[in-house]
Amino acid sequence: MANPVILTVDDDPVVSRAVARDLRRRYGERYRVIRAGSGPEALEALREIKLRGEQVALLLADHRMPGMTGIEFLEAAMDLFPAARRVLLTAYADTDAAIEAINVVDLDHYLLKPWHPPEEKLYPVVDGLLETWAATPDAAMAEIRVVGHRWSAPSFKVRDFLARNLIPYRWLLSDEPEGARLLAAAGATEADVPLVVTDEGKTLISPTQAELAGAVGLTVEPTTDFYDLVVIGGGPAGLGSAVYAASEGLRTILVERRATGGQAGQSSRIENYLGFPDGVSGAQLTDRARRQALKFGAELLSTREVVGLTEAGGARLLRFDDGAEIAAHTVVLATGVSYRVLAAPGASDFTGRGVFYGAVSTEAPSCVDQEVYIVGGANSAGQAAVYFSRYAAKVHLLVRGPDLTASMSRYLIDQIERSDRVVVHTHTEVVGAAGGDHLEQLTLCNSRTGERRTVDTSWLFVFIGAEPRTDWLDGVVTRDPRGFVVTGPDLVVDGKRPPGWSLSRDPYHLETSLPGVFAAGDVRSQSVKRVASAVGEGAMAVSLVHRYLEAQ
């Protein structure tokens, strides 16, 4: 395969040649440095590179270009090569534009002109970005192919796993020529799908998540058996804990059973997160946090589920579902919550075949010009409605209550009201689902009038409430009646500490009834269910971990 590409874009020929010269001098042996004189010319070059199946590691664009600015180019280039690192070259007077680009195109860095000497101002920046790009699974697995049936639940699970872990792949139907050729080459049949073929030609037939994770370069085994801190859960709270703990020198491992990001990672756009006035996708925010954690030395363990937690002297022992164990001085529980399963008759038969839980970005392009139904009245449902309205002919938002104001942010309500593609149905519930090899019909009921009606659709996305995944903690830490973990002052009732509490002090604010074990984010009882508060609690938990360790 050809060397990865570094692409520079500048309409000033003198500057363009100078940038390319400095880049070739240091990186020419390992990368192909290509320069373009305009945004459209650069996009055409990227399309050709994409068709050849080659990789782009770095995009460096001048901001002030006629016809298409550097920000506009980088935004368009993200659709072709989302894993490429992005740099804006700008004059001092344009630093406001560079700061804007951090939000609009998830900019990695901006360089001020002049960048000389390059040894001080250019190469250290590019070195770091190229190292980050090379370390991502995206760089190592650029041509993963997945062969499956359109309405196969196992095929959907593979695609969803890859998408949520930000692993690029090509989706091929088993009854199309290329998909059939791959099945034949692997000695498989349509009954064996999903088939996964890595860029190295390795084939996996109906792989487990652990097998798939190992094949695409995710870490599935810890490097040691003892840590200062184990973080369980890779949502905003868990990633926040991992970043702050690792940056402060604690031996940290984050254990995630599926994919980092949690529910927030599935959000098409989060618009009320501090510092991102133009919004940021959950995937972008997750990618940044994951890279930060890895940069500071945290281990991120994928497809491993913790099913047991016990006290072993001064250590906390954690058991995985395969029987393996690791131990740590402290633990942060950041397992978040999961959406409740729709109880309507027939709905469970179509999970992954028309009925989906959460905003499944992999399905959005298939919804073009079709009617989509979404169940839920909170922010996650609102974000999904706005997102799918870009693709679907009509999005029907089904809400049990009289309106959206009880649980949805005002900015989302305003967007929904402005959209002519989103229709809100109040006092409406799904009471039935039917179809053949996939969902074909829903039965809806108006809870006020009792009226029922049947609608034709192949798409239902469910966002109904949230349940903590804490059954495995029964008898280990105190939980409230709904299963959320109780922490801090709430554990002290009538001046009495929780049963079995062995220390002479009260529990710290985020500490559970088991000393040295903390809870952060949505899994914690009485927490604020927002991304920003989850990140804050994750960071706060690390400060309490330090206090706990210093007292031992």
mmCIF file of C-alpha atoms in Angstrom, residues 407-532:
data_model
loop_
_atom_site.group_PDB
_atom_site.id
_atom_site.type_symbol
_atom_site.label_atom_id
_atom_site.label_comp_id
_atom_site.label_asym_id
_atom_site.label_seq_id
_atom_site.Cartn_x
_atom_site.Cartn_y
_atom_site.Cartn_z
ATOM 1 C CA SER A 407 -37.991 16.629 30.080
ATOM 2 C CA MET A 408 -36.527 18.222 26.925
ATOM 3 C CA SER A 409 -34.256 21.278 26.710
ATOM 4 C CA ARG A 410 -35.739 24.392 25.178
ATOM 5 C CA TYR A 411 -33.195 24.621 22.359
ATOM 6 C CA LEU A 412 -34.236 21.177 21.089
ATOM 7 C CA ILE A 413 -37.943 21.967 21.355
ATOM 8 C CA ASP A 414 -37.324 25.095 19.266
ATOM 9 C CA GLN A 415 -35.493 23.103 16.597
ATOM 10 C CA ILE A 416 -38.274 20.522 16.449
ATOM 11 C CA GLU A 417 -40.950 23.211 16.162
ATOM 12 C CA ARG A 418 -39.041 24.838 13.280
ATOM 13 C CA SER A 419 -38.716 21.576 11.342
ATOM 14 C CA ASP A 420 -41.402 20.738 8.819
ATOM 15 C CA ARG A 421 -40.235 17.115 8.816
ATOM 16 C CA VAL A 422 -40.805 16.396 12.519
ATOM 17 C CA VAL A 423 -44.315 15.740 13.829
ATOM 18 C CA VAL A 424 -44.905 15.431 17.589
ATOM 19 C CA HIS A 425 -47.680 13.043 18.682
ATOM 20 C CA THR A 426 -48.581 13.641 22.329
ATOM 21 C CA HIS A 427 -50.373 11.138 24.601
ATOM 22 C CA THR A 428 -49.222 8.399 22.199
ATOM 23 C CA GLU A 429 -47.709 4.990 22.905
ATOM 24 C CA VAL A 430 -46.628 2.006 20.826
ATOM 25 C CA VAL A 431 -48.812 -0.980 21.731
ATOM 26 C CA GLY A 432 -47.883 -3.438 18.989
ATOM 27 C CA ALA A 433 -45.345 -4.297 16.294
ATOM 28 C CA ALA A 434 -45.655 -6.643 13.339
ATOM 29 C CA GLY A 435 -43.799 -7.718 10.216
ATOM 30 C CA GLY A 436 -42.005 -10.532 8.408
ATOM 31 C CA ASP A 437 -38.202 -10.629 8.289
ATOM 32 C CA HIS A 438 -38.216 -7.036 9.598
ATOM 33 C CA LEU A 439 -40.542 -4.475 11.183
ATOM 34 C CA GLU A 440 -43.367 -3.453 8.839
ATOM 35 C CA GLN A 441 -46.142 -2.054 11.034
ATOM 36 C CA LEU A 442 -46.711 -0.351 14.382
ATOM 37 C CA THR A 443 -49.920 -0.063 16.356
ATOM 38 C CA LEU A 444 -50.242 3.277 18.159
ATOM 39 C CA CYS A 445 -52.671 4.180 20.921
ATOM 40 C CA ASN A 446 -53.824 7.585 22.147
ATOM 41 C CA SER A 447 -53.866 7.293 25.950
ATOM 42 C CA ARG A 448 -56.542 9.986 26.343
ATOM 43 C CA THR A 449 -59.088 8.759 23.800
ATOM 44 C CA GLY A 450 -58.145 5.077 23.623
ATOM 45 C CA GLU A 451 -58.111 5.336 19.833
ATOM 46 C CA ARG A 452 -55.788 2.860 18.067
ATOM 47 C CA ARG A 453 -54.339 3.084 14.592
ATOM 48 C CA THR A 454 -51.860 1.098 12.523
ATOM 49 C CA VAL A 455 -49.014 2.755 10.604
ATOM 50 C CA ASP A 456 -46.604 1.319 8.039
ATOM 51 C CA THR A 457 -42.917 1.769 8.869
ATOM 52 C CA SER A 458 -39.650 -0.159 8.995
ATOM 53 C CA TRP A 459 -37.979 2.166 11.502
ATOM 54 C CA LEU A 460 -38.566 2.557 15.235
ATOM 55 C CA PHE A 461 -35.966 4.113 17.563
ATOM 56 C CA VAL A 462 -36.629 3.830 21.287
ATOM 57 C CA PHE A 463 -35.538 6.257 24.038
ATOM 58 C CA ILE A 464 -37.752 5.393 26.993
ATOM 59 C CA GLY A 465 -36.313 6.093 30.388
ATOM 60 C CA ALA A 466 -33.089 4.798 31.805
ATOM 61 C CA GLU A 467 -32.122 1.858 34.003
ATOM 62 C CA PRO A 468 -28.788 1.482 35.787
ATOM 63 C CA ARG A 469 -26.884 -1.733 35.105
ATOM 64 C CA THR A 470 -26.160 -2.457 38.766
ATOM 65 C CA ASP A 471 -27.647 -5.892 39.470
ATOM 66 C CA TRP A 472 -24.104 -7.246 39.801
ATOM 67 C CA LEU A 473 -23.582 -4.860 42.747
ATOM 68 C CA ASP A 474 -26.443 -6.288 44.798
ATOM 69 C CA GLY A 475 -25.221 -6.788 48.352
ATOM 70 C CA VAL A 476 -21.906 -5.049 47.564
ATOM 71 C CA VAL A 477 -22.849 -1.357 47.721
ATOM 72 C CA THR A 478 -26.020 0.418 48.809
ATOM 73 C CA ARG A 479 -28.474 1.170 45.985
ATOM 74 C CA ASP A 480 -31.741 3.074 45.948
ATOM 75 C CA PRO A 481 -35.063 1.358 45.078
ATOM 76 C CA ARG A 482 -34.481 1.971 41.351
ATOM 77 C CA GLY A 483 -30.981 0.485 41.416
ATOM 78 C CA PHE A 484 -28.949 3.703 41.358
ATOM 79 C CA VAL A 485 -25.854 3.748 43.587
ATOM 80 C CA VAL A 486 -26.176 5.822 46.768
ATOM 81 C CA THR A 487 -23.135 7.920 47.709
ATOM 82 C CA GLY A 488 -21.727 10.367 50.237
ATOM 83 C CA PRO A 489 -24.043 12.175 52.684
ATOM 84 C CA ASP A 490 -27.060 10.182 51.482
ATOM 85 C CA LEU A 491 -25.495 7.098 53.089
ATOM 86 C CA VAL A 492 -25.555 8.687 56.554
ATOM 87 C CA VAL A 493 -29.077 8.294 57.961
ATOM 88 C CA ASP A 494 -29.974 9.770 61.349
ATOM 89 C CA GLY A 495 -26.262 10.252 62.022
ATOM 90 C CA LYS A 496 -25.499 6.578 61.402
ATOM 91 C CA ARG A 497 -23.025 5.437 58.792
ATOM 92 C CA PRO A 498 -23.957 2.625 56.382
ATOM 93 C CA PRO A 499 -23.912 -0.955 57.713
ATOM 94 C CA GLY A 500 -20.482 -2.536 57.455
ATOM 95 C CA TRP A 501 -18.684 0.795 57.107
ATOM 96 C CA SER A 502 -15.212 0.185 58.559
ATOM 97 C CA LEU A 503 -13.686 3.676 58.717
ATOM 98 C CA SER A 504 -13.870 6.317 61.428
ATOM 99 C CA ARG A 505 -14.934 9.028 58.992
ATOM 100 C CA ASP A 506 -18.126 9.557 56.988
ATOM 101 C CA PRO A 507 -18.121 8.552 53.299
ATOM 102 C CA TYR A 508 -16.705 11.162 50.928
ATOM 103 C CA HIS A 509 -19.178 12.940 48.657
ATOM 104 C CA LEU A 510 -19.045 10.433 45.751
ATOM 105 C CA GLU A 511 -17.964 7.431 47.815
ATOM 106 C CA THR A 512 -20.209 4.377 48.012
ATOM 107 C CA SER A 513 -20.909 2.245 51.066
ATOM 108 C CA LEU A 514 -17.727 0.280 50.250
ATOM 109 C CA PRO A 515 -14.700 2.478 51.127
ATOM 110 C CA GLY A 516 -12.459 3.260 48.179
ATOM 111 C CA VAL A 517 -15.236 2.648 45.659
ATOM 112 C CA PHE A 518 -16.760 5.770 44.127
ATOM 113 C CA ALA A 519 -19.666 6.393 41.729
ATOM 114 C CA ALA A 520 -19.916 9.104 39.085
ATOM 115 C CA GLY A 521 -22.357 10.098 36.384
ATOM 116 C CA ASP A 522 -25.769 8.688 35.576
ATOM 117 C CA VAL A 523 -25.342 5.526 37.679
ATOM 118 C CA ARG A 524 -25.209 7.613 40.861
ATOM 119 C CA SER A 525 -28.419 8.237 42.756
ATOM 120 C CA GLN A 526 -29.706 11.822 42.499
ATOM 121 C CA SER A 527 -27.149 12.774 39.825
ATOM 122 C CA VAL A 528 -27.888 15.361 37.145
ATOM 123 C CA LYS A 529 -28.333 13.459 33.889
ATOM 124 C CA ARG A 530 -26.208 15.706 31.671
ATOM 125 C CA VAL A 531 -22.869 15.226 29.890
ATOM 126 C CA ALA A 532 -21.181 18.176 31.596
#
